[in-house]
Amino acid sequence: MTALARTFYPCRLRWLAAGVAWLLTQIAGPTLAADSAERVRFNEQIRPILSDKCFQCHGPDEKTREADLRLDDRAAAVDFGAIAPGMPDDSEILARITTADPDLRMPPASAKKTPLTAAEIELLRRWIAEGAEYEGHWAFLPLRDDPPPAVQDSDWVQNPIDQFVLARLERAGLAPSRPADRATLIRRVYLDLVGLLPEADEVRRFVSDNDPLAYERMVDRLLASPHYGERWGRYWLDQARYADSNGYSIDGEREMWPYRDWVIQALNEDMPFDQFTVEQLAGDLLPEPSKAQLVASGFHRNTLINQEGGTDREQFRVESVMDRVNTTGAVWLGLTIGCAQCHTHKFDPISQREYYRFLAFFNSSADVSNVGPTIEVVRGEMFGVPIQTDPPPLAGEALAKRRAAWEAETRRRLEATLPEASATPAEWKPAEYGEATANDMAAFERQDDNSLLTTDKTPAHATYRIELRTELPQVAAIRLRTLTDKSLPQNGPGRAGNGNFVLTNVRLRQAGVERRIARTWADHEQPGYPIVDVLDNDGKSGWAINVGANSTAKMNAPHEAIFVLDKPAAGDEALELSLEHGLHATYLIGRFAIELSATVPPLPRGDDDLLLAALRTESAQRSDADKARLQAAFERDEPRARPRDKRSDPNVARPMIMNELASPRPTYLLTRGDFTRPDKDSGQLLPGVPQAIAPPLTVDEAAGSNRLDLARWLVDPQNPLTPRVTMNRVWMRYFGRGLVTTEEDFGTQGTPPTHPDLLDWLGGELIRRGWSMKQMHRLIVTSATYRQDSRPRADLQEVDPRNLLLARQERVRLNAEAVRDAALSASGLLSRTLGGPSVRPPQPDGVYAFTQVAKRWNAEQGGDRYRRALYTFFYRSAPYPLFTTFDAPDFQSVCTRRGRSNTPLQSLTLANDAAFLEMAQGLATRLLREQPSDASDPWSERIDRAFVLSLCRQPSEVERSTLRGYVERQLAEFAADSDAADKLLSRELRELATPAEGAALVCLARVVLNTDNFITRE
């Protein structure tokens, strides 16, 4: 495979670095390739060859090293005789790469590497002749403090960034591109800094503003916008692998949104990046940490949690710790440190022992069933800005009207749905069990009395699914009897340590169709855990059987619950009963039996019966018990009448935070990364960092080092990797690729920087400016380099087809969240509310058809329906479909850079997704509301307005004419088919226009929102 072909091979970029480095030398001409008059440069020309061809067998890993030859170390290579400095003809390395003998030629055929090219061999020969000097790997060397270079065209320069870029262009005989037009520039900088589109009036003012400082003022306004933290917070949350669920197959929900809000607020406040780092890696270890600092430490609580039964908790604890190690290495060091988990890194100077010393920093975090300690957080309180989002409580006449309407609605509902009980007692028949599983695993032992007994293999948070058959002609009610057993804790009916259980949901299906349970009753209920809560579809409430302080009931005794169907089910077809235990991992029913009845039993008067009786009683005749029952039900159904209760307030959360054990866990090297094979013979490992990275970290042998020491080491000004990696990623967001294209790999397999002096200057400038990210953002976006036009140029196609020398800007496809946000802002529907619990906008049906546990997704109403995509609830097992369509990761692990694809499904989503139809309707409504009433050509005006709102520019004559013809065809079609038109109309559109006009406008909006221009940042 040629070096050029390797750049397109579908592997991780770090495996292809030498090929890419070679390609860079071909593209950049004399600035990267060796000049016969210049000395060969080891880092830029020799190291990529050795890394690609040699280090796999002759690198740092002693376990896979062949012939005991190290070529990554000069002294070892010289001592072996592979390199004779100054004497290429006496150097064994040259003899072996040029020999015709296939048994001796290097690299060997077994390595599956291409032979060295004649140019590579000649470079090695010259390098050895010049003395074969080695350099430390460029990324590990201290930041260079070179001043910006002098340039010929100084008038083009806006700040020092431009000097570095222009100097390279001038050496290559190239000139930069002209500045982008002002309409393109305002759209670009809005999308880059805040991820939203500018309003039409802002575009008009900026385009017509000739003040030379207008652009800088706009940049300052955007950096001060609260939406800046949302835009750049999304990038950081990718690296933090933030999600709203635990992962794996069960993928239960978690409350981590306060951490997301902390990130947004910290960025908006321009928290220095060194402090931003320390608080996330070790906020809990700071002296007297604030609540915000504790929440910040949740960075490393975003790991996966396996809730399945039968798993080894220690295994998944270790996996979480390894994820923290690998994430830290990727985010701050830009290294594939995880490659040293099973063996010494084959390419970079990171030994397996050093990997586990790094792991020791994270190995003593407190884990409770792999779930970290939590802290109660009220939305907004971390920064002293409580946010009131609940509607104001009802009072006075409004409360009285709502109460009267509620009573009438509730009485009608209960009278229509409560089954009439039989006059005679029910005749209960034991159910015949078919398949019985817990989380799809066989987990029950059938007893002689027709009961089912769980075993120690029953999974945590289990959902029992039992197939029920009967000879009864119909099934009108089901009785669940929970039974004690000597094999269960405290001889109870449950598997909790005290014999209790919490049954959170009961569901019934027949022939794949959900059967509604209308009433339920239990012989005993734990205070706060009534049987009715098993019907509320909420995994955080349910039925339990513990007893209150003054109760005469007994917990560890047989109990029963009865479930009455709203309509009897046929007896000749199997029923599937699901018993869910979503609240606590081990609070499972331990032994139980199920019986069926063909008639509705005369149950004791349940809550709904008593409620209906109270509603049928004249208000003046109601007893105190009736009044209390009605008030409780009213507050349950009407939030605005409910007293504020933190336990049920969605704006209160308990996110996980980090915390250390009082006594550290011992850390050992794990043989081949296997948690069951600690190498205790080689001794316990103290926390430490790779020696190849400066500065050294001094370990206190007595007290040891902790995460706080590690965090401070990462942002030590003498550590060259963190500022390089950080600024390279920032650069990547603005130009589509980093100065180091393998932004996730700054090791020897990564590509060298295209502008090493610029990268070092940016890293140093970040430190000199007090680690202020906003200042660095301002520096980049106000540069002439950033402001260039993005259109391809014919003169660059031969010299620099990939635009590595930055002679123009890049066209960049918006990421998934920005696509939604841009459409929301164009439509006028966008809710600009910041922070708070994640929300559920509309999504297609069937998303959870293939997940192990069904997820609830009740689409939001009102403003939450149109929140920014950053706030969309994210299930790892089944992400929001728009996100996966536009290449969002599933956040199973760290993501430092998203891929970008172009697929027909993306266009289909923009055209047909229900959420995007609403946005098209919103844009159509804007076009009607903002259309001047006296416009002489309203349809041309609307087309122009749609372009300004969506693309921030006027359409060309061809675009206007094409869309005008399209709209006229749509008008004719919808005038002839009013039913088709009606399907596209929102309520507002029906009030503002005829059906044909409204539908044609929606079609126009859909076309504009579905263009490549719309989803691309020019």
PDB file of N, CA and C in Angstrom, residues 39 70 130 156 272 284 304 328 512 527 618 639 668 779 800 807 924 936 996:
ATOM      1  N   ARG A  39      20.395  20.372   6.914  1.00  0.00           N
ATOM      2  CA  ARG A  39      20.548  19.138   7.663  1.00  0.00           C
ATOM      3  C   ARG A  39      19.197  18.443   7.775  1.00  0.00           C
ATOM      4  N   ARG A  70      16.671  -1.734  20.100  1.00  0.00           N
ATOM      5  CA  ARG A  70      15.816  -0.555  20.244  1.00  0.00           C
ATOM      6  C   ARG A  70      16.282   0.510  19.271  1.00  0.00           C
ATOM      7  N   GLU A 130      25.297  12.593   8.724  1.00  0.00           N
ATOM      8  CA  GLU A 130      25.385  13.859   9.458  1.00  0.00           C
ATOM      9  C   GLU A 130      25.548  13.660  10.960  1.00  0.00           C
ATOM     10  N   TRP A 156      -1.651  42.648   5.652  1.00  0.00           N
ATOM     11  CA  TRP A 156      -2.682  41.607   5.802  1.00  0.00           C
ATOM     12  C   TRP A 156      -2.832  41.170   7.256  1.00  0.00           C
ATOM     13  N   PRO A 272     -10.472  30.295  34.333  1.00  0.00           N
ATOM     14  CA  PRO A 272      -9.187  29.922  33.743  1.00  0.00           C
ATOM     15  C   PRO A 272      -9.093  28.419  33.534  1.00  0.00           C
ATOM     16  N   ASP A 284     -13.331  17.763  44.645  1.00  0.00           N
ATOM     17  CA  ASP A 284     -13.665  17.249  45.972  1.00  0.00           C
ATOM     18  C   ASP A 284     -12.476  17.253  46.917  1.00  0.00           C
ATOM     19  N   LEU A 304     -19.615   4.676  32.452  1.00  0.00           N
ATOM     20  CA  LEU A 304     -20.743   3.760  32.372  1.00  0.00           C
ATOM     21  C   LEU A 304     -20.961   3.048  33.696  1.00  0.00           C
ATOM     22  N   THR A 328      -8.459  10.873  30.785  1.00  0.00           N
ATOM     23  CA  THR A 328      -7.530  11.927  31.200  1.00  0.00           C
ATOM     24  C   THR A 328      -6.367  12.028  30.230  1.00  0.00           C
ATOM     25  N   GLY A 512     -49.240  -8.954  22.362  1.00  0.00           N
ATOM     26  CA  GLY A 512     -48.438  -7.787  22.027  1.00  0.00           C
ATOM     27  C   GLY A 512     -49.094  -6.459  22.307  1.00  0.00           C
ATOM     28  N   PRO A 527     -45.785   3.226  54.406  1.00  0.00           N
ATOM     29  CA  PRO A 527     -46.068   4.663  54.265  1.00  0.00           C
ATOM     30  C   PRO A 527     -45.200   5.277  53.169  1.00  0.00           C
ATOM     31  N   GLU A 618     -72.277  16.255  47.567  1.00  0.00           N
ATOM     32  CA  GLU A 618     -72.323  17.710  47.514  1.00  0.00           C
ATOM     33  C   GLU A 618     -71.219  18.278  48.397  1.00  0.00           C
ATOM     34  N   PRO A 639     -50.048  20.650  39.101  1.00  0.00           N
ATOM     35  CA  PRO A 639     -48.813  21.102  39.742  1.00  0.00           C
ATOM     36  C   PRO A 639     -48.908  22.509  40.321  1.00  0.00           C
ATOM     37  N   TYR A 668      -1.916  -2.540  41.887  1.00  0.00           N
ATOM     38  CA  TYR A 668      -0.899  -3.428  41.333  1.00  0.00           C
ATOM     39  C   TYR A 668      -1.003  -3.405  39.815  1.00  0.00           C
ATOM     40  N   LEU A 779      -8.689  35.945  19.977  1.00  0.00           N
ATOM     41  CA  LEU A 779      -7.482  36.059  19.181  1.00  0.00           C
ATOM     42  C   LEU A 779      -7.636  35.338  17.843  1.00  0.00           C
ATOM     43  N   ASP A 800      -1.427  22.541  -2.514  1.00  0.00           N
ATOM     44  CA  ASP A 800      -1.946  22.289  -1.160  1.00  0.00           C
ATOM     45  C   ASP A 800      -3.425  21.912  -1.227  1.00  0.00           C
ATOM     46  N   ALA A 807      -4.331  28.673   3.319  1.00  0.00           N
ATOM     47  CA  ALA A 807      -4.472  29.775   2.373  1.00  0.00           C
ATOM     48  C   ALA A 807      -5.928  30.165   2.172  1.00  0.00           C
ATOM     49  N   ALA A 924     -42.320  29.238   8.335  1.00  0.00           N
ATOM     50  CA  ALA A 924     -43.399  29.724   7.474  1.00  0.00           C
ATOM     51  C   ALA A 924     -44.248  30.767   8.200  1.00  0.00           C
ATOM     52  N   SER A 936     -45.348  44.536  -2.897  1.00  0.00           N
ATOM     53  CA  SER A 936     -45.869  44.405  -4.259  1.00  0.00           C
ATOM     54  C   SER A 936     -45.713  42.992  -4.793  1.00  0.00           C
ATOM     55  N   ALA A 996     -53.736  26.532   0.993  1.00  0.00           N
ATOM     56  CA  ALA A 996     -52.752  26.392  -0.081  1.00  0.00           C
ATOM     57  C   ALA A 996     -51.535  27.281   0.169  1.00  0.00           C
TER      58      ALA A 996
END
